[in-house]
Every structure is written in structure tokens, then in C-alpha cells.
Coordinates of C-alpha atoms and ligand atoms in Angstrom, one line a residue:
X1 CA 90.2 57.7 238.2
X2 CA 88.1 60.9 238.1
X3 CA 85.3 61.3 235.8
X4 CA 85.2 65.3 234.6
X5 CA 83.1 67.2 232.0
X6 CA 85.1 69.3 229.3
X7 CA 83.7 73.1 230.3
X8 CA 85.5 75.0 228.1
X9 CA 87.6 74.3 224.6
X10 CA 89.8 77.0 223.5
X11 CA 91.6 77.8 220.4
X12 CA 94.7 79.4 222.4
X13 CA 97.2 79.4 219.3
X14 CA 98.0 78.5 216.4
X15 CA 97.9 74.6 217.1
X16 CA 97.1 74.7 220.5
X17 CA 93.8 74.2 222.1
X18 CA 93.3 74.5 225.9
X19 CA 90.6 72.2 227.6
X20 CA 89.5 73.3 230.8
X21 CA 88.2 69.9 233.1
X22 CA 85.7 70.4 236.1
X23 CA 84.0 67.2 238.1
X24 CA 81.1 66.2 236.7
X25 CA 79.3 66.2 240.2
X26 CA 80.8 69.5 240.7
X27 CA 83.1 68.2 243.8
X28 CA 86.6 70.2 244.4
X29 CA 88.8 68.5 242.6
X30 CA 92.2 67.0 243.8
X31 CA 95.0 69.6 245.1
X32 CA 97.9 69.9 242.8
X33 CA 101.2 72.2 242.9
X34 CA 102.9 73.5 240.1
X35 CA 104.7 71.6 237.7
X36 CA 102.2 68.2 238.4
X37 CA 100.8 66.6 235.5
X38 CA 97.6 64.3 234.9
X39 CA 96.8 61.5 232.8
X40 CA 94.2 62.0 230.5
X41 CA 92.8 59.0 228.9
X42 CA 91.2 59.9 225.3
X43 CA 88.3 58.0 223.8
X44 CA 90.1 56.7 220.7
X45 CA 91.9 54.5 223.9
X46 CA 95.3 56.3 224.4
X47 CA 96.5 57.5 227.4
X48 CA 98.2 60.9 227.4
X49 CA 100.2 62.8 229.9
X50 CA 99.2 66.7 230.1
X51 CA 100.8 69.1 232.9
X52 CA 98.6 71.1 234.1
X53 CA 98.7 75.2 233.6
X54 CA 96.4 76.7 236.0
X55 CA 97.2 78.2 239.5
X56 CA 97.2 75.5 242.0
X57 CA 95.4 77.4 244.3
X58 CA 92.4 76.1 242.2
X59 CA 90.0 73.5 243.2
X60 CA 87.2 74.1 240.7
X61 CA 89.2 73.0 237.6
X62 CA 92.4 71.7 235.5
X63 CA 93.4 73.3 232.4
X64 CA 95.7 71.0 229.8
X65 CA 96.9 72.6 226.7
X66 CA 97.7 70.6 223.8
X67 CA 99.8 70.9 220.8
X68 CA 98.1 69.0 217.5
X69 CA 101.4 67.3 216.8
X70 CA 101.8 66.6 212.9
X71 CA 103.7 63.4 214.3
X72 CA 101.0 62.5 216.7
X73 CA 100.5 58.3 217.2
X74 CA 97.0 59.4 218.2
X75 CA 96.9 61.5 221.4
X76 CA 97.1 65.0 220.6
X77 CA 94.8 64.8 217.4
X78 CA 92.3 62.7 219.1
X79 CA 92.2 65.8 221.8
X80 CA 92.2 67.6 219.8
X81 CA 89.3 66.2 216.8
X82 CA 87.1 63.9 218.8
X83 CA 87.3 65.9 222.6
X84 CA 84.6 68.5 222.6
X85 CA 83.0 70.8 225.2
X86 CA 80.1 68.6 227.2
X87 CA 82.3 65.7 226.7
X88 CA 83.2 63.6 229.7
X89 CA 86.8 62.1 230.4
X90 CA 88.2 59.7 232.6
X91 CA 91.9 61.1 234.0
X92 CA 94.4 60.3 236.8
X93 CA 94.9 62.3 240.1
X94 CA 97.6 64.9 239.5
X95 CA 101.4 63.5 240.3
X96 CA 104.4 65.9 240.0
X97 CA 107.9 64.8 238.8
X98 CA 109.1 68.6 238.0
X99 CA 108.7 70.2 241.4
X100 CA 109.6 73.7 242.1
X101 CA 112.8 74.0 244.7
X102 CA 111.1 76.7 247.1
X103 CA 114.1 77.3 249.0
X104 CA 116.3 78.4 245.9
X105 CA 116.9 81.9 246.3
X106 CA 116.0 82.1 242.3
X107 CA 114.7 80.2 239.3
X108 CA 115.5 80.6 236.1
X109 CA 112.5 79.2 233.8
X110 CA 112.8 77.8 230.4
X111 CA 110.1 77.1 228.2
X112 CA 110.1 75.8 224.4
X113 CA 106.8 75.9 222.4
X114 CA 104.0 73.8 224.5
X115 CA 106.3 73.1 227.1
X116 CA 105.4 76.5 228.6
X117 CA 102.4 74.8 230.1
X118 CA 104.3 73.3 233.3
X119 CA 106.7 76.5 232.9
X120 CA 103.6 78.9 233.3
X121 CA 102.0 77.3 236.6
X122 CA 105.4 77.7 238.0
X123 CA 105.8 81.2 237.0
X124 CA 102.6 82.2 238.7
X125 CA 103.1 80.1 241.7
X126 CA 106.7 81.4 242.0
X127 CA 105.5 85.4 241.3
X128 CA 102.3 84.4 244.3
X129 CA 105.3 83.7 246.7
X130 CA 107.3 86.5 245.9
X131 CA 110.1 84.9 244.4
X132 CA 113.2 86.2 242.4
X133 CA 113.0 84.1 238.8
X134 CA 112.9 84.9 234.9
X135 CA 110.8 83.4 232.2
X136 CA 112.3 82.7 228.9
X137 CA 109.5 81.3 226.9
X138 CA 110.5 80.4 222.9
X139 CA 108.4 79.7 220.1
X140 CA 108.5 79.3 216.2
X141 CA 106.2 82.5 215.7
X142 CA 104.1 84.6 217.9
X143 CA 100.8 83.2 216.3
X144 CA 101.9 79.9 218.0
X145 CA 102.7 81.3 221.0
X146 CA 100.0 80.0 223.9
X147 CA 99.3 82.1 226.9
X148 CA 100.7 85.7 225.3
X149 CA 98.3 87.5 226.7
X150 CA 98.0 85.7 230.2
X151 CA 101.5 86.2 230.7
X152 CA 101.5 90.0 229.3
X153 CA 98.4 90.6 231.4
X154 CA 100.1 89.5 234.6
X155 CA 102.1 90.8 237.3
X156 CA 105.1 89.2 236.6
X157 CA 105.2 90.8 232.5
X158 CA 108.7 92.6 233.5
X159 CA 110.3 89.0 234.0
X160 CA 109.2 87.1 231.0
X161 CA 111.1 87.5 227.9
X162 CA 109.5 86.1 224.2
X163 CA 111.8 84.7 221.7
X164 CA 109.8 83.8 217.9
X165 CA 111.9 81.8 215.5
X166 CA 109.9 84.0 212.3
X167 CA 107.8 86.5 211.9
X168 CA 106.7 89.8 213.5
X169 CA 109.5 90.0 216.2
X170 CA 111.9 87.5 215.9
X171 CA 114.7 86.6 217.5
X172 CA 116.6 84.1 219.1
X173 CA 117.2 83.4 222.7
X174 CA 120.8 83.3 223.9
X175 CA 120.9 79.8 225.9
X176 CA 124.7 79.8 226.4
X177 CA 124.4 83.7 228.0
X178 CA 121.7 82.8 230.0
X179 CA 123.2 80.0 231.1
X180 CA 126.5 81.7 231.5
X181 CA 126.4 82.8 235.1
X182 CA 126.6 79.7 237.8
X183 CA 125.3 80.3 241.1
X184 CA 124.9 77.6 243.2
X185 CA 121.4 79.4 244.7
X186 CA 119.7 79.5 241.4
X187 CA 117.5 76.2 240.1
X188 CA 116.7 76.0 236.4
X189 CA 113.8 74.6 235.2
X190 CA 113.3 73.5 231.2
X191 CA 110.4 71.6 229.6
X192 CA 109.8 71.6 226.0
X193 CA 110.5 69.2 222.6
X194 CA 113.5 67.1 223.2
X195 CA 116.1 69.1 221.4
X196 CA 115.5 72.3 223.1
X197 CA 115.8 70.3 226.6
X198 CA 118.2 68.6 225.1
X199 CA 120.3 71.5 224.6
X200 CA 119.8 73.5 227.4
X201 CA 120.4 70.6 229.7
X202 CA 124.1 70.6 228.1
X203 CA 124.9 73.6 227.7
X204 CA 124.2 73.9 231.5
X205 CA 126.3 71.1 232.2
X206 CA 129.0 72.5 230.2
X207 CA 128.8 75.6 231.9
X208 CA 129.3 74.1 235.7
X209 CA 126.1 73.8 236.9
X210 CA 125.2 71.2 239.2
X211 CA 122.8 68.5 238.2
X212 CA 120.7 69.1 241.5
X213 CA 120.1 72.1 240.2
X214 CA 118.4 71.5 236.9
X215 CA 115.4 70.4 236.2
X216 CA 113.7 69.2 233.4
X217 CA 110.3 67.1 232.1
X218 CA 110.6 65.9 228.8
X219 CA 107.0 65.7 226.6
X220 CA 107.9 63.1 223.8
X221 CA 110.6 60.7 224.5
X222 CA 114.3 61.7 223.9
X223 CA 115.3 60.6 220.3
X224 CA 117.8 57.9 221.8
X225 CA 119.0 54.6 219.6
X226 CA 117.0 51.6 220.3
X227 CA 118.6 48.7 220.9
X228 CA 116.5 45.9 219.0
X229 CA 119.0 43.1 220.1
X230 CA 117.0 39.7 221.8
X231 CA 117.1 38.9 225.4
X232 CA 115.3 37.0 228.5
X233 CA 114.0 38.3 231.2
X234 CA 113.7 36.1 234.5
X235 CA 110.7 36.6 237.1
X236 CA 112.6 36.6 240.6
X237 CA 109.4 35.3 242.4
X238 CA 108.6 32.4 240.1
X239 CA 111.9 31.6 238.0
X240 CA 110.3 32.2 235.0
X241 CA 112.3 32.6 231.8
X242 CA 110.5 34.9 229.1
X243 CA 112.3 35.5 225.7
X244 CA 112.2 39.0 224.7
X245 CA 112.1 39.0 220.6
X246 CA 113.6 42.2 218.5
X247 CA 110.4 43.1 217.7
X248 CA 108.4 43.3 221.1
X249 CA 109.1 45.4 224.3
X250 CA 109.5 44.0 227.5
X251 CA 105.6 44.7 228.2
X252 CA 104.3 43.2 225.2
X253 CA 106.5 40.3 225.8
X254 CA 105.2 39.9 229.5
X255 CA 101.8 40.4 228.5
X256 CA 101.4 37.9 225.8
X257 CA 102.7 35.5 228.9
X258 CA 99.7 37.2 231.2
X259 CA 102.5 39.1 233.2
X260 CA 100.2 42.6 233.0
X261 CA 102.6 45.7 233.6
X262 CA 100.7 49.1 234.1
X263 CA 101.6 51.5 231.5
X264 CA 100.3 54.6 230.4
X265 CA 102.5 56.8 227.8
X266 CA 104.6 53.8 225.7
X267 CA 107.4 55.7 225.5
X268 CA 109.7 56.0 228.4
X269 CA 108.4 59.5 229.3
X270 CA 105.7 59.0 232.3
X271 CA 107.1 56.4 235.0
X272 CA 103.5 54.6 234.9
X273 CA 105.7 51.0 233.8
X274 CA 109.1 51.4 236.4
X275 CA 109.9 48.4 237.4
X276 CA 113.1 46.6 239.8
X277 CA 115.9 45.1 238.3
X278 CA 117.3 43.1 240.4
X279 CA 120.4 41.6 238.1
X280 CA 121.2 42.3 234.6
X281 CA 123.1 45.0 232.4
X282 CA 120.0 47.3 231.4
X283 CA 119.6 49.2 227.7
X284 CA 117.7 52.6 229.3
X285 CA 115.3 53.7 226.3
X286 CA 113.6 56.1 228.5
X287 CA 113.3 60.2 229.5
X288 CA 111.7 59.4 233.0
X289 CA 114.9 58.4 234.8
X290 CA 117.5 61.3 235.9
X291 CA 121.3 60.3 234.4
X292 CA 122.4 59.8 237.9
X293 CA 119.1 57.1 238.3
X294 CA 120.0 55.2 235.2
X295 CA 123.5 54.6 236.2
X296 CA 122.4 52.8 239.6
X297 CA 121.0 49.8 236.5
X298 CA 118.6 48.7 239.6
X299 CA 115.0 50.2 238.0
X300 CA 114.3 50.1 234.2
X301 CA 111.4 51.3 231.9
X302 CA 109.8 47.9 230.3
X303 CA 107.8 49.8 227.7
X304 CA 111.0 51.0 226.0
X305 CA 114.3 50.0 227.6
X306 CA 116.2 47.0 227.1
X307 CA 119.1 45.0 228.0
X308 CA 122.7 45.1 227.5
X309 CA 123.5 42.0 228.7
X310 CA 121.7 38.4 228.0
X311 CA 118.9 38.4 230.7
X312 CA 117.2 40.8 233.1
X313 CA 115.8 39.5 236.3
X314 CA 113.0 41.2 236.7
X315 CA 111.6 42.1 240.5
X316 CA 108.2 40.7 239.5
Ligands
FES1 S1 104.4 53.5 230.3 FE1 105.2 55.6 230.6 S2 107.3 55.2 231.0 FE2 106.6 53.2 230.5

């Protein structure tokens, strides 16, 4: 855990505030590369996941935006209402599940709405290397629209391309075109709300590309059915047998038995609650796990996923 002071608030869009984090004893702060992500735990008691959208050649800082989601549970409005510059925060090390392939010969970037905030580092990271790659970078309007001007200001303006749903400007990105051409030497990289990813992600697919080659961090959990179904789980090292009820996730389950299982977003999206499986037909509920990582059924996500079959034996 690392304590830092709030130095800066911004107002970067319509929506969107940017927080810039220092150390509050003024110490260089952990290295990160693009595409990592901290956790930033707010005082109303949530734990949120934020990439992080600075150039990793930083040591001084972390910048986070945040989008005030009108569906927010309680982490982006309590950024974005109770966090104010002076305050102090307790957050994670970086980690980084949506690393950039530096030996691609080029990237293709994708970026819906807030989800330009992993995108971004990348860009600047890849344009410091010298790297061939394109931004596409699509919002609902160009007053919601964070980092215009960083990304008009930079060197790498010629290769970014704005799509706006309305308003001054609009138009809509061609996903399939883009996507059109398959070259085994070219990685594409997508983050933003689930249906965009959602879509690109298939279209892709459709198109040939190879799933090593696309990759992709989701920022709410993917709007999958939840199986609500009861169950057991068994604790291989004890032989414990914990019902699972309709109405409680794995986690609660365990915890009510004092079987604490670290957990940070709730929702399937961060990794924080992965745990073995070491028999059992598993329900995966989650966004964290590639398609190819689900289908092995030997990890599962206790804070959302379930079980298909009657019991889960549990490596715990
Ligand atoms: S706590 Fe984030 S995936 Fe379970």
C-alpha cells in the first residue's frame, strides 16, 4: 500500500476528472509501463481499479482519469464528490494485465470513451520508441472527449483519428474496415465500455485475426447472465463442505464461514479474488480471464463466477 497526496484535480471533460497522485513524503514512486493499472481505494470504502495515463518514464506522479458513471455502485462518484486536492489516498503498486507486444511490427489502438486512458500511455510509449501504430479514439461528443488537446498537441497528431457520436464533428468509426486487413505482425489493443470491446473483439475474430494478437482490458464487467443456481464448494485442504445459496457469491459465502478471500473490484474485472479449482464444472461470471483461460475450468473468479456442476473443490 502507498499513501499519496491528491496534487492536482482536473475537470478534463465533460464527466471526466483527472487526479494526479504524488507520495506524500515525496519519494519516486513505483515504475510502471504502459497499460498497468493501480488500485485506488476511496474513503467512502470501495476499492477501484484506474489505469494509469501518464508516460512511464515518470517517477514523480500517477495520473487516473475517471468517468462519473450515472450507474456508478459508488466508486467513480465518490472520486469524484468526496476526493479533493490535499487529500491523501491509500492505493496499490501498479500491475499490468494489458501489456504492449514490443516486438509487433505495428499496433493498432482502440479506444472507446474513458478507455482512452490505458490507450493513451501506450500511444506515447509506442510513438517514444518509434513505433509504427494508429489511434482510433471514439466518443459520444467532443465535449466528452478527455485528452483532445494532449493528443492534438503531440508528436504523434498525424496517427490519431477522433470519431464523436453527436455534435460538432461527428462521425462514426468504421470497426469492420479497420479491422479488415489481417496481418499476422500487427497487435490490436481495445479498452473501453463492454459493448464497444465487445464488438471490436468480434468483429476481429470474424475477420481472421488471431487471438494472440488482440488485446483487450475491460472497465466494468461484461454484461454476461448470472447463473443464480445453488452449489457447494469443498476446501481441498480441510474437506470442508460450504453451501453456496442463490443469493451469495462464493466470497460472501466463504467469508460468513471465516474463509477470507482478497478481493478488490466485485465484479470479475480485476484478478484480486482468482482462485484454483481443482475439480468441478465452473459458471465463469468474470472479464479477467482470456476465452482460452476459461476453457482450461482450473482457475475461477469467486466474487462473481459460479458452478455448473453440483460442487467446486476449491484449492484453499
Ligand atoms: S475481486 Fe476483482 S475479480 Fe474478483
Amino acid at each position: 500500500m502507498i499513501t499519496v497526496k491528491v496534487a492536482r484535480k482536473v475537470q478534463e471533460a465533460e464527466d471526466i476528472c483527472t487526479f494526479e497522485l504524488v507520495d506524500v513524503t515525496g519519494c519516486p514512486l513505483p515504475a510502471f509501463s504502459a497499460g498497468s493499472h493501480i488500485d485506488v481505494h476511496i474513503p467512502n470504502g470501495l476499492t477501484r481499479q484506474y489505469s494509469l495515463c501518464n508516460d512511464p518514464g515518470e517517477s514523480h506522479r500517477y495520473l487516473i482519469g475517471v468517468l462519473r458513471d450515472p450507474m456508478s455502485r459508488g466508486g467513480s462518484q465518490g472520486m469524484h464528490d468526496s476526493v479533493h486536492e490535499g487529500d491523501t489516498l491509500h492505493i496499490s503498486a501498479p500491475r499490468n494485465h494489458f501489456t504492449l507486444a514490443h516486438g509487433a511490427k505495428r499496433h493498432l489502438l482502440l479506444a472507446g470513451g474513458i478507455g482512452i486512458t490505458p490507450i493513451l500511455c501506450m500511444a506515447e510509449r509506442l510513438a517514444a520508441t518509434g513505433s509504427d501504430f494508429d489511434l482510433h479514439y471514439c466518443t459520444r461528443s467532443k465535449a466528452r472527449t478527455a485528452f483532445l488537446d494532449r493528443i492534438q498537441g503531440s508528436g504523434f497528431t498525424h496517427r490519431a483519428a477522433f470519431y464523436f457520436d453527436d455534435g460538432e464533428g461527428a462521425r462514426k468509426a468504421d470497426i469492420p474496415g479497420l479491422l479488415s486487413k489481417v496481418d499476422p505482425d500487427t497487435h490490436l489493443y481495445v479498452c473501453g465500455p463492454s459493448g464497444f470491446l465487445e464488438f471490436v473483439i468480434a468483429t476481429a475474430k470474424s475477420n481472421g485475426w488471431n487471438s494472440a494478437n488482440i488485446h483487450f482490458e475491460y472497465f466494468a464487467p461484461a454484461a454476461k447472465p448470472q447463473q443464480a443456481g445453488a452449489f457447494q464448494v469443498k476446501l481441498a485442504s480441510s474437506g470442508r463442505i460450504i453451501p453456496i445459496s442463490a443469493e451469495k457469491t462464493v466470497v460472501e459465502a466463504l467469508a460468513e464461514c471465516g474463509v477470507e478471500i482478497p478481493i478488490s473490484c466485485e465484479q470479475g474485472v480485476c484478478g484480486t479474488c482468482l482462485t484454483r479449482v481443482l475439480e468441478g464444472d465452473i459458471e465463469h461470471n468474470d472479464s479477467y480471464l482470456t476465452p482460452e483461460e476459461q476453457a482450461k475450468n482450473d482457475q475461477f473468479t469467486p466474487c462473481c463466477s459460479r458452478a455448473k456442476s453440483s460442487i467446486l473443490v476449491l484449492d484453499l
